[in-house]
Coordinates of C-alpha atoms and ligand atoms in Angstrom, one line a residue:
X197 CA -20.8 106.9 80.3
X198 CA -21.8 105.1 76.8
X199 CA -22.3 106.4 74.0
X200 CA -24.7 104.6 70.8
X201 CA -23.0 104.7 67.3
X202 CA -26.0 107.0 66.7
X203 CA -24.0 109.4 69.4
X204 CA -20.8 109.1 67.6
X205 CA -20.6 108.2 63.4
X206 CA -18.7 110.9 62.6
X207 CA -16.3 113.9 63.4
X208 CA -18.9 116.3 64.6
X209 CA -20.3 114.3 66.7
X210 CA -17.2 112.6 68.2
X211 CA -16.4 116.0 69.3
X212 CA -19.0 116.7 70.9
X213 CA -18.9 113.5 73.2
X214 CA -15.3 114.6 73.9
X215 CA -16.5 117.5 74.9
X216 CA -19.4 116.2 77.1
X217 CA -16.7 113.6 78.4
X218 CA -14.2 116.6 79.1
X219 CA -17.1 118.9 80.8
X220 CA -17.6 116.0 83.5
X221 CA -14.4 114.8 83.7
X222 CA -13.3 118.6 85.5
X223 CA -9.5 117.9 84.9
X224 CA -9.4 115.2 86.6
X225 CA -12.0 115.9 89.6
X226 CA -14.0 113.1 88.7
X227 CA -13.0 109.7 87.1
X228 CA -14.9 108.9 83.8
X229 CA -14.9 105.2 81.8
X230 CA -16.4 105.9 78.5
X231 CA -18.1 102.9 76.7
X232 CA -18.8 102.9 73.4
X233 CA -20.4 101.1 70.3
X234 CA -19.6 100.8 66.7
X235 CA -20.4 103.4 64.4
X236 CA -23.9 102.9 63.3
X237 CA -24.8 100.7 60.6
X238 CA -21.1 99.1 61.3
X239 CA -22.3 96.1 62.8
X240 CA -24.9 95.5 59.8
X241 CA -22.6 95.9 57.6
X242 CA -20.2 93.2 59.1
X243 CA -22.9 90.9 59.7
X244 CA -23.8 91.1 56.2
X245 CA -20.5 91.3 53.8
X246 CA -19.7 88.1 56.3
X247 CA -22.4 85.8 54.9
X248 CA -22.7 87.1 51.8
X249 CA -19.1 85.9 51.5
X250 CA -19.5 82.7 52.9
X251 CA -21.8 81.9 50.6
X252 CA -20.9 80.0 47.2
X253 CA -21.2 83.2 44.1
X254 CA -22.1 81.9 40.7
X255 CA -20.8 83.3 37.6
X256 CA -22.9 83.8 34.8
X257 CA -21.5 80.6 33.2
X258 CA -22.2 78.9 36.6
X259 CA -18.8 78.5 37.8
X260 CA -18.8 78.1 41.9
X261 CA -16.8 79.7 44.5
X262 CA -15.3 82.6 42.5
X263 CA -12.7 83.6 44.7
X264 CA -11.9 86.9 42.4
X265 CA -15.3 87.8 42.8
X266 CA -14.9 87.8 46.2
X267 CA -11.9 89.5 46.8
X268 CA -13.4 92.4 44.8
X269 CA -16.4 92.8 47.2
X270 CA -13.8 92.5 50.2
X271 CA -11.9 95.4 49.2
X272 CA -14.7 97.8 48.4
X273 CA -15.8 96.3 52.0
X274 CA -12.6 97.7 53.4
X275 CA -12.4 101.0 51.3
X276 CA -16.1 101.8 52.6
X277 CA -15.3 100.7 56.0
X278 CA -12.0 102.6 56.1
X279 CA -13.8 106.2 54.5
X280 CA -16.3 106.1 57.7
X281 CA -13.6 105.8 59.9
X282 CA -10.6 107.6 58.6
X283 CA -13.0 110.8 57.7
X284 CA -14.3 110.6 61.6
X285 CA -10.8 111.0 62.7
X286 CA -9.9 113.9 60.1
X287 CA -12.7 115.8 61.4
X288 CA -12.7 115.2 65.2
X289 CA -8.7 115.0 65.4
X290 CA -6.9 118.3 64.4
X291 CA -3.3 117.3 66.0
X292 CA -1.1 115.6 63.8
X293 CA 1.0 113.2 66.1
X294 CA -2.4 112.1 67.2
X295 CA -4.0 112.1 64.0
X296 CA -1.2 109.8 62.4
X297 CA -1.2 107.1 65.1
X298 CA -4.6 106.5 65.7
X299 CA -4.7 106.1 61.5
X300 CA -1.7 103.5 62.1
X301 CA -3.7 102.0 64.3
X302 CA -7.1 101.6 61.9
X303 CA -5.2 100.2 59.1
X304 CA -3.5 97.7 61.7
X305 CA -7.4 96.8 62.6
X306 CA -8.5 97.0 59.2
X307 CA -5.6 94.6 57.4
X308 CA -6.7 92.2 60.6
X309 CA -10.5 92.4 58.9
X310 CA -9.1 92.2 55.8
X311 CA -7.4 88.8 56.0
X312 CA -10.3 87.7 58.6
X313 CA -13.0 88.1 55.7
X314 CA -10.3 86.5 52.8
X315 CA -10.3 83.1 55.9
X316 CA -14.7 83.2 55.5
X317 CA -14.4 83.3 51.7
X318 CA -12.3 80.7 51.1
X319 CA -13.4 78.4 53.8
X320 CA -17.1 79.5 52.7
X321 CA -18.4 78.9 56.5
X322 CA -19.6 81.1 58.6
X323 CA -19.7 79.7 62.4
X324 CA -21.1 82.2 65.3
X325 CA -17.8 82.2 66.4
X326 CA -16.2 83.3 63.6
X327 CA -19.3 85.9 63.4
X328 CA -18.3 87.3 66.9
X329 CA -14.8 87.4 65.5
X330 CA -15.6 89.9 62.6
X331 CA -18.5 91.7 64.6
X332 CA -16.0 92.8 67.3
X333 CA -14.2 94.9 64.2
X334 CA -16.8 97.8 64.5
X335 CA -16.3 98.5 68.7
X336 CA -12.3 97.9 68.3
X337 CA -12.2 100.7 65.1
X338 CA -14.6 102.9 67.3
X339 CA -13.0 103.3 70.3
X340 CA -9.6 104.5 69.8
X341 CA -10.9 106.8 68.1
X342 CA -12.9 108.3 70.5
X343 CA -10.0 107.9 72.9
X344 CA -7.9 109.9 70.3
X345 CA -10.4 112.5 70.2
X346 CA -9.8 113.0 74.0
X347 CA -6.6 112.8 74.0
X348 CA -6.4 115.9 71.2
X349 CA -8.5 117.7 73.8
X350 CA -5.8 117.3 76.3
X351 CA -7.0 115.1 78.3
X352 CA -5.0 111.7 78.6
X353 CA -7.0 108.5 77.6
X354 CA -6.4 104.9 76.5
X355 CA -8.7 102.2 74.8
X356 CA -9.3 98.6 75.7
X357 CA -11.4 96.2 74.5
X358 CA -13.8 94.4 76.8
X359 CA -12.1 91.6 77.0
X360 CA -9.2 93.2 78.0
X361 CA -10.5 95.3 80.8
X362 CA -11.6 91.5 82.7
X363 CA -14.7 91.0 80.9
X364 CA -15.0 87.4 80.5
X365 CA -18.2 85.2 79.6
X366 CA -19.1 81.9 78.6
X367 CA -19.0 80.5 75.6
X368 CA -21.9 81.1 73.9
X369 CA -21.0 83.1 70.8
X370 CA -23.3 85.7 69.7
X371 CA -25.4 85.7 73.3
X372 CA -22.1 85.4 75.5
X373 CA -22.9 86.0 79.5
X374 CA -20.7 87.3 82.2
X375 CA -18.5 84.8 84.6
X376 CA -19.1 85.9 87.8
X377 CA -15.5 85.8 88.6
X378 CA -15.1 89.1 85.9
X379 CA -16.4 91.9 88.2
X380 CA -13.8 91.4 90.5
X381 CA -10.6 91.3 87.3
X382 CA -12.8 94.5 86.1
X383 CA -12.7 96.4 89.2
X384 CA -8.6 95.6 89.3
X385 CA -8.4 96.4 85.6
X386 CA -10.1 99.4 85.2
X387 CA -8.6 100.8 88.7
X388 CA -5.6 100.4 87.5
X389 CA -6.0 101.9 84.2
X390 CA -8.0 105.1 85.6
X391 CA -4.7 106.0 87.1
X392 CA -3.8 107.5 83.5
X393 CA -6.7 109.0 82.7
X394 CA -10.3 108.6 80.9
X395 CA -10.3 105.2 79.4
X396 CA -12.2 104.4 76.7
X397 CA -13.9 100.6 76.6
X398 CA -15.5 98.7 73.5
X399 CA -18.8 97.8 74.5
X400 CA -20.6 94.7 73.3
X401 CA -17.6 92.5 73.0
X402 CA -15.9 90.2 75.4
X403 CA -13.6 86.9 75.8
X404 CA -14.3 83.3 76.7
X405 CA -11.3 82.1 79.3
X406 CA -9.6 81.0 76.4
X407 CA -9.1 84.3 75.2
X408 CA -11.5 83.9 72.0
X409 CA -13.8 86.5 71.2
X410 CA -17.5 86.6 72.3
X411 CA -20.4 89.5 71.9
X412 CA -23.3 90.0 74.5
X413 CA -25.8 89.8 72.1
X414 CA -27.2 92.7 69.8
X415 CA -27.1 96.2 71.1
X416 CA -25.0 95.0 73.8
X417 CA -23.3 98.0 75.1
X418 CA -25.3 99.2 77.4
X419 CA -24.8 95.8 78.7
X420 CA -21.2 95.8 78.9
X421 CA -21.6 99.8 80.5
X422 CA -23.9 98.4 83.1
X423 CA -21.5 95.4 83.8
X424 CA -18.3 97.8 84.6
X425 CA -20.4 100.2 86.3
X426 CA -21.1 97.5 88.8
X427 CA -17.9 96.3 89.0
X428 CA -16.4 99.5 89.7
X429 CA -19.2 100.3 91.8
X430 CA -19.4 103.9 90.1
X431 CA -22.0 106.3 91.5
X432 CA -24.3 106.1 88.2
X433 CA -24.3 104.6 85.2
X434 CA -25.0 107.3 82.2
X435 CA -26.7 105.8 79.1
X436 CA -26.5 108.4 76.3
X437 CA -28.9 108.2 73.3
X438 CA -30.9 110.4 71.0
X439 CA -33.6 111.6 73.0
X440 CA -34.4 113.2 76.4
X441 CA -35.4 110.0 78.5
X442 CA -38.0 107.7 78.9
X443 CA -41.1 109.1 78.1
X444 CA -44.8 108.9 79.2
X445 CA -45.6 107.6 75.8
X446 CA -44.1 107.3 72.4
X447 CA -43.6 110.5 71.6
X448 CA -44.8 110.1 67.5
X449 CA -48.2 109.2 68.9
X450 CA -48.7 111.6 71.8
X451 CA -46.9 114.6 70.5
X452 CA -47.3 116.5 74.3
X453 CA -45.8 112.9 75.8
X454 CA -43.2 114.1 78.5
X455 CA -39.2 113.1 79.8
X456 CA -40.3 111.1 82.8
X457 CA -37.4 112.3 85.7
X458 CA -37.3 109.2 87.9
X459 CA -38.1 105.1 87.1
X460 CA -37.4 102.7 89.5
X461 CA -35.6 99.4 88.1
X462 CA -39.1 97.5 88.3
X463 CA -41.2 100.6 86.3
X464 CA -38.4 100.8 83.8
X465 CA -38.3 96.6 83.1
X466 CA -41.9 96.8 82.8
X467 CA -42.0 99.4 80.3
X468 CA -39.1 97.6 78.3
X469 CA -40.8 94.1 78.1
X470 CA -43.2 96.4 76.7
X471 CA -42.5 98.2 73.9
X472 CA -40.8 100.7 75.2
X473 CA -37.0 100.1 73.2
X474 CA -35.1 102.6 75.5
X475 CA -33.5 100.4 77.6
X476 CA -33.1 96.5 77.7
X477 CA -33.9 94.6 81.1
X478 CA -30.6 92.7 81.1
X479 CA -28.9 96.0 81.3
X480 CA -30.4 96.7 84.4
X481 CA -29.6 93.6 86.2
X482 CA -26.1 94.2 87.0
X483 CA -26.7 97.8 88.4
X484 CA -29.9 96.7 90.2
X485 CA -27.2 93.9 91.8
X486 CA -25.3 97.0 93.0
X487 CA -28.2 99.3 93.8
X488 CA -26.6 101.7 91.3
X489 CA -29.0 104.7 89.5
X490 CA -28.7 104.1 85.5
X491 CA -29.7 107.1 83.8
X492 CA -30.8 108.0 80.4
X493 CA -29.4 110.8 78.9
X494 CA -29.6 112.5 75.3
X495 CA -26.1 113.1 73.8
X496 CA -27.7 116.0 72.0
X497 CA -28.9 117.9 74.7
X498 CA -26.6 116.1 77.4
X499 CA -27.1 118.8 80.3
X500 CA -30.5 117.5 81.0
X501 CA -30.6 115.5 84.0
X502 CA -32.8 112.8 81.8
X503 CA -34.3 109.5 83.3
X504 CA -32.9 108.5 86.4
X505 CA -33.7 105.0 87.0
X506 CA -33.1 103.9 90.7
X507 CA -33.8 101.1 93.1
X508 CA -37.2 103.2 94.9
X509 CA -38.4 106.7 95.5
X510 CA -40.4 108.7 97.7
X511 CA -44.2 108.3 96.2
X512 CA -44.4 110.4 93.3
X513 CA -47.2 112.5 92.5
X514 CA -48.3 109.9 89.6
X515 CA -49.6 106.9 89.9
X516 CA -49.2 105.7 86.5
X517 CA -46.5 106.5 84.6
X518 CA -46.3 105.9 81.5
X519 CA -48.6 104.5 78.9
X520 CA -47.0 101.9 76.5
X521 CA -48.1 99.8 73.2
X522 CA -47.1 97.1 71.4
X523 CA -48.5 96.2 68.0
X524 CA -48.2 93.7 65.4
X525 CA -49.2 91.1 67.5
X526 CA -51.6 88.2 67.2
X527 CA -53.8 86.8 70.2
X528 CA -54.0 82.7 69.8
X529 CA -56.2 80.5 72.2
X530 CA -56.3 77.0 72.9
X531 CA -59.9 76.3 73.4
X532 CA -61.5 73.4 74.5
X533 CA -63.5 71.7 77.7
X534 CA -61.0 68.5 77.5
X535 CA -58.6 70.9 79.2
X536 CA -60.4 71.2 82.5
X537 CA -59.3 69.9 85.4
X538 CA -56.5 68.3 83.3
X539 CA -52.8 69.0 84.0
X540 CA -50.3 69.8 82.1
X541 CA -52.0 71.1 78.9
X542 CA -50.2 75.0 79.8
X543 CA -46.9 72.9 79.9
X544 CA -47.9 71.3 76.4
X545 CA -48.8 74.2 75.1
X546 CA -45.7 76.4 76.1
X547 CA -43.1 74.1 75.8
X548 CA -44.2 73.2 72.2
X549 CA -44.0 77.2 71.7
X550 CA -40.9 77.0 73.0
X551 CA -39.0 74.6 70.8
X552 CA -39.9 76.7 68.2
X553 CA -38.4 80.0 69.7
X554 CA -41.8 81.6 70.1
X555 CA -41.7 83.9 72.7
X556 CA -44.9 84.3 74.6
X557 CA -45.8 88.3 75.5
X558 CA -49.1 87.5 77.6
X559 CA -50.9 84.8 79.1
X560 CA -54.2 84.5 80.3
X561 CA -56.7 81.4 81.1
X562 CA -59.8 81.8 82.5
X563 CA -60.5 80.3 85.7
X564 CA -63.2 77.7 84.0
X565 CA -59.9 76.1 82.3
X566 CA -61.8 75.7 78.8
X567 CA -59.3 78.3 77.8
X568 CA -55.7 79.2 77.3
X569 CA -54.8 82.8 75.7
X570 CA -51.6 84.4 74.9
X571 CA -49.8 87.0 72.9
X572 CA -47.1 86.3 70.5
X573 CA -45.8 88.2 67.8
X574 CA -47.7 88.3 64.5
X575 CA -45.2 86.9 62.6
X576 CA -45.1 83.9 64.5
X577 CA -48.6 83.3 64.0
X578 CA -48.4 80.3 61.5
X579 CA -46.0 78.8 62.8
X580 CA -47.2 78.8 66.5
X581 CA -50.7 77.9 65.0
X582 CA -49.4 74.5 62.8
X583 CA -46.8 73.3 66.1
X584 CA -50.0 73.6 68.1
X585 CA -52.2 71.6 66.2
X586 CA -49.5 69.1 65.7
X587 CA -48.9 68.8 69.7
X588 CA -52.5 68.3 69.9
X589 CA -54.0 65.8 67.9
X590 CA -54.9 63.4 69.6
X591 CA -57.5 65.7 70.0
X592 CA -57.5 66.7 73.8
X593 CA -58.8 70.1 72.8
X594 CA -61.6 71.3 70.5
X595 CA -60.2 74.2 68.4
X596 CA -57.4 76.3 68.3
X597 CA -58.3 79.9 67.2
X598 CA -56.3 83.1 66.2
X599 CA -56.8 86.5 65.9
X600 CA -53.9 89.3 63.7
X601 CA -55.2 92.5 64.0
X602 CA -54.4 93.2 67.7
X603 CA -52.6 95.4 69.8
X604 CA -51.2 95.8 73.8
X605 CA -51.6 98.7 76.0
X606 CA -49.4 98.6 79.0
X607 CA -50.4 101.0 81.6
X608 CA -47.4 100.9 84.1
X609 CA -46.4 103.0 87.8
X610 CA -45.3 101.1 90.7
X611 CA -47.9 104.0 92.5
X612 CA -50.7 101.4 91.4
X613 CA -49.4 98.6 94.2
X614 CA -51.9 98.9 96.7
X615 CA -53.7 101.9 95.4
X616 CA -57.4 100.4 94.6
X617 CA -59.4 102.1 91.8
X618 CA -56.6 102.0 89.3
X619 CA -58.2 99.6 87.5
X620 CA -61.5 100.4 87.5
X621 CA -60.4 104.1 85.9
X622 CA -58.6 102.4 83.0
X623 CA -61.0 100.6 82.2
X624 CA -63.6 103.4 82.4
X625 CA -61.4 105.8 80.1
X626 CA -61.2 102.9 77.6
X627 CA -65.1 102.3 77.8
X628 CA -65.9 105.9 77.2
X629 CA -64.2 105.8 74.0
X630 CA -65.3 102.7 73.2
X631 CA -62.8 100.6 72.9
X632 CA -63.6 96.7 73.4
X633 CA -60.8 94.6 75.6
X634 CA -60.5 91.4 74.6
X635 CA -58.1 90.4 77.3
X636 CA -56.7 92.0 80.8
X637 CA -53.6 91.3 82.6
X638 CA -52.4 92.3 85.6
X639 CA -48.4 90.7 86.5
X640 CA -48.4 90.0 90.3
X641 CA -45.8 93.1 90.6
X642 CA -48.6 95.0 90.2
X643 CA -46.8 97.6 88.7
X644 CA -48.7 96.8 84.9
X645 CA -52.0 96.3 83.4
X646 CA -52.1 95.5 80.3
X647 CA -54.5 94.6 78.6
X648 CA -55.1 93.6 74.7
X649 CA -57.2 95.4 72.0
X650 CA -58.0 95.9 68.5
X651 CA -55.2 97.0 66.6
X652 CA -56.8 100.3 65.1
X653 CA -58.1 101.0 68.8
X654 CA -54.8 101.4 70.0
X655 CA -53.4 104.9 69.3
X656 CA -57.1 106.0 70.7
X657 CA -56.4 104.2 74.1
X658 CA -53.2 105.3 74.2
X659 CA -54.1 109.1 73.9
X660 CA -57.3 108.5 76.4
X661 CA -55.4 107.2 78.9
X662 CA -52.6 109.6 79.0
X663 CA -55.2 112.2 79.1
X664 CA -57.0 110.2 82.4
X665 CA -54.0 109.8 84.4
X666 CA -52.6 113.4 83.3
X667 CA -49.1 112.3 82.1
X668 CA -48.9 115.9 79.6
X669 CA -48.7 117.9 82.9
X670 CA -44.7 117.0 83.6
X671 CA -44.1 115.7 87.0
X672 CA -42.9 117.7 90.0
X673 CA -40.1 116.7 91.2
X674 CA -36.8 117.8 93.2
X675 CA -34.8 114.9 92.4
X676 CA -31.8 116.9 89.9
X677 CA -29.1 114.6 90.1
Ligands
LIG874 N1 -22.6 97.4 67.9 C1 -23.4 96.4 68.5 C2 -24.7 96.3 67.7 O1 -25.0 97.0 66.8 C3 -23.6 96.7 69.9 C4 -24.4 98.0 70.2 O2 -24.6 98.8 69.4 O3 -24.7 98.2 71.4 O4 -25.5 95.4 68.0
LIG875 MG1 -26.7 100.1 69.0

């Protein structure tokens, strides 16, 4: 099971995922490894006091480096950081032996920080492995509390930290990925550990095989739950999070949008690449590796079976399932009849977006060649627009052209391979309300069309096409658990 920091930032609501861990635990019946994140707004807040403080301050009289100055903000750092944390624990924790070590155990963590942040200030660098370093502070204050929590419940639990468990990537700090060789020195780990009870594991964090610390990239725990739920080869991995599931649509847009009971891995990656911010592809990967169901669960109203997201399932009474959007894009195309029949202009074209980090959404080019399409986000507009003409000036194309105000609809259900007509009913809804598309495509999965619009068309397409394939009638389904 993990838990989000939006699940557990304070007292009241770290007792209420003790007692969700607890009610599934059954005294021991079942064997439970809790992940967790930082509280929320933890991680920001680490990010940020770290660069502010490895930048050079200025005094009014233009003195550099004032360490004083610093040392000021690194304490009300630490007496903000300690407040969060301290107050959780007086208001989940009522016994006192357990109360007073797992506040031993903070200060320990937060004189570590402390000194950490005092090592950026003076040195006035801030490296992405030193970032990892003070990043990791938010998971290893979160989870022994949590721990704590359960073990004031009476249930007996430990904390690790990732790294500790066997987690052990490569070295790139800030995006760090799992060695292979770490799912079998999990499974050992954690085996060994469950033989005392829940443990509790900080997500998002890891070590290199020299034992320095590395983070799986930003909102990594799920990641890191998904990775030791493979490794363990547990029967399903539990995501918990604020609302019911995934839903047919966003919910602020389609307000009868409904929890959709069962994804499989391919409907749920499509939905995530777009738009949908549920769940993040690579935390599939390792449970689709293992053929293990993730599911998404709301910590709020945690006795709902939520989205189960599995490998297949028996044909479904929908076809479609869900209707997403992304918007604040821009559609940019590469025009010109000096591209046809000539190869490598597509290569050109992407690998000059990609030295820039631009990351492409869509792609499209007409099967007369005179025209290459894609979908980037808007704020990468200029930037992708300049590099472009720079690539291409010896002129081997006649115009590069951009448009802002767009939008993507992604209609997505793995019910649409093979099933003819599909299209054709999309595009029908859309017509009837008549909304232009300026650009269709289908990924060879079959399990998407998406298709590009104007920008102020797309809440209208959105609610048409929920309406055509009938997504506000829930789906029937026996599939409880
Ligand atoms: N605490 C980390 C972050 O904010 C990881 C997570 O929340 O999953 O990115
Ligand atoms: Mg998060």
């Amino acid at each position: 099971m993990k838990f989000g920091g939006s699940s557990i930032s304070n007292g009241e609501k770290i007792k209420n995922v003790s007692n969700i861990i607890k009610k599934y635990y059954e005294n021991g019946k079942n064997e439970v490894v809790v992940v967790v994140s930082a509280f929320s707004g933890v991680t920001d807040s680490l990010i940020s006091v770290a660069k502010d403080l490895s930048n050079d301050f200025f005094d009014e009289t233009g003195i550099k480096n004032n360490i004083s100055y610093k040392k000021e903000k690194i304490e009300d750092f630490i007496q903000k950081t300690r407040k969060i944390h301290i107050s959780a624990i007086k208001d989940a924790i009522f016994d006192e032996d357990i109360q007073k070590s797992v506040i031993d155990k903070e200060e320990d963590i937060l004189r570590e920080l402390k000194n950490v942040l005092l090592g950026i200030s003076y040195i006035g660098e801030l490296t992405l492995r030193s970032l990892d370093y003070i990043m990791s502070f938010g998971e290893r204050m979160s989870a022994p509390i949590v721990s704590a929590s359960l073990r004031s419940l009476g249930i007996n639990s430990m904390s690790y930290t990732g790294g500790e468990v066997g987690l052990i990537t490569n070295d790139k700090f800030g995006d760090a990925k799992p060695l292979s060789s770490s799912y079998k020195l999990i499974r050992s780990n954690v085996e060994t550990f469950l033989k005392e009870g829940v443990i509790v594991i900080t997500g998002f964090i890891a070590k290199n095989k020299k034992g320095i610390i590395t983070t799986l990239g930003r909102d990594g725990s799920d990641y890191t739950a998904s990775i030791i739920g493979a490794a363990i080869d547990s029967d399903e991995i539990w995501i918990f999070t604020d609302v019911d599931g995934i839903m047919t649509a966003d919910p602020d847009l389609i307000p009868d949008a409904q929890t959709i009971p069962l994804l499989s891995y391919l409907e749920a990656m499509e939905l995530s690449y777009f738009g949908s911010s549920v769940i993040h592809p690579r935390t599939l990967e390792p449970a689709m590796n293992k053929n293990i169901c993730v599911r998404i669960k709301n910590t709020f109203n945690p006795f709902k079976p939520g989205t189960a997201i599995v490998k297949e399932y028996e044909k479904s009474d929908k076809i479609v399932k869900a209707i997403s959007c992304i918007k604040d894009v821009a559609l940019v195309s590469v025009i010109g009849t000096g591209m046809i029949g000539m190869p490598g202009v597509a290569a050109k074209v992407f690998s000059a977006l990609a030295k820039k980090d631009i990351n492409v959404i869509m792609i499209s080019q007409g099967s007369s060649e005179a025209n290459i399409s894609f979908v980037i986000k808007e704020n990468h507009v200029e930037e992708a627009y300049n590099c472009l003409k720079e690539e291409f000036k010896d002129n081997l194309i006649k115009d590069i052209e951009y448009k802002r105000d767009v939008g993507i609809i992604a209609v997505v259900g793995a019910g649409m391979i093979g099933t003819p007509g599909v299209a054709a009913k999309v595009f029908s809804a859309l017509a009837k309300k008549d909304i232009n598309v300026i650009m269709i495509s289908q990924g060879s999965s079959e399990a998407n069309i998406s298709f590009v619009i104007k920008e102020n068309h797309v809440y209208d397409g959105v609610r048409a096409l929920h309406k055509e394939f009938k997504l506000e009638i829930a789906e029937k389904t026996d599939f409880t658990s």
